[in-house]
XYZ file of C-alpha atoms in Angstrom:
48
model
C 46.583 -181.998 -215.334
C 50.057 -179.985 -216.037
C 51.272 -177.201 -213.892
C 53.170 -174.175 -215.272
C 55.866 -172.958 -213.188
C 57.381 -169.167 -213.404
C 60.407 -168.292 -212.005
C 58.053 -166.207 -209.812
C 56.361 -169.702 -208.347
C 59.245 -171.325 -207.981
C 61.426 -168.633 -205.875
C 58.182 -168.505 -203.788
C 57.875 -171.914 -203.432
C 62.304 -172.004 -202.062
C 61.802 -169.194 -199.924
C 59.237 -170.867 -198.115
C 61.600 -173.632 -197.967
C 64.983 -171.699 -197.686
C 66.331 -168.547 -196.737
C 65.610 -165.519 -199.015
C 68.668 -164.529 -199.376
C 70.053 -168.198 -200.072
C 67.825 -168.580 -203.224
C 68.215 -165.272 -204.372
C 72.666 -166.373 -204.243
C 71.444 -169.290 -206.814
C 69.002 -167.798 -209.262
C 71.800 -165.312 -209.765
C 74.462 -167.550 -209.925
C 72.021 -169.667 -212.485
C 70.916 -166.813 -214.965
C 75.374 -166.163 -214.729
C 76.155 -169.257 -215.430
C 73.447 -169.201 -218.424
C 74.167 -166.281 -219.791
C 78.105 -167.441 -220.117
C 77.571 -170.829 -221.544
C 75.186 -168.751 -223.985
C 77.800 -166.007 -225.151
C 75.986 -163.025 -223.385
C 77.381 -160.735 -220.495
C 73.206 -159.593 -219.882
C 72.545 -159.489 -216.534
C 68.616 -160.008 -215.440
C 67.348 -158.907 -211.387
C 65.397 -161.826 -210.199
C 63.684 -159.262 -207.723
C 59.779 -158.461 -207.721
């Protein structure tokens, strides 16, 4: 059985283990790194 992992589900699981601010900071950093490596400068809101 394959489980689909959405960003919201991943964030919810991580925030149950770690402080929400830490999870949000890591998520923002990952978006920044991804956008820089793809050559785009878009910002994405990760709050649900």
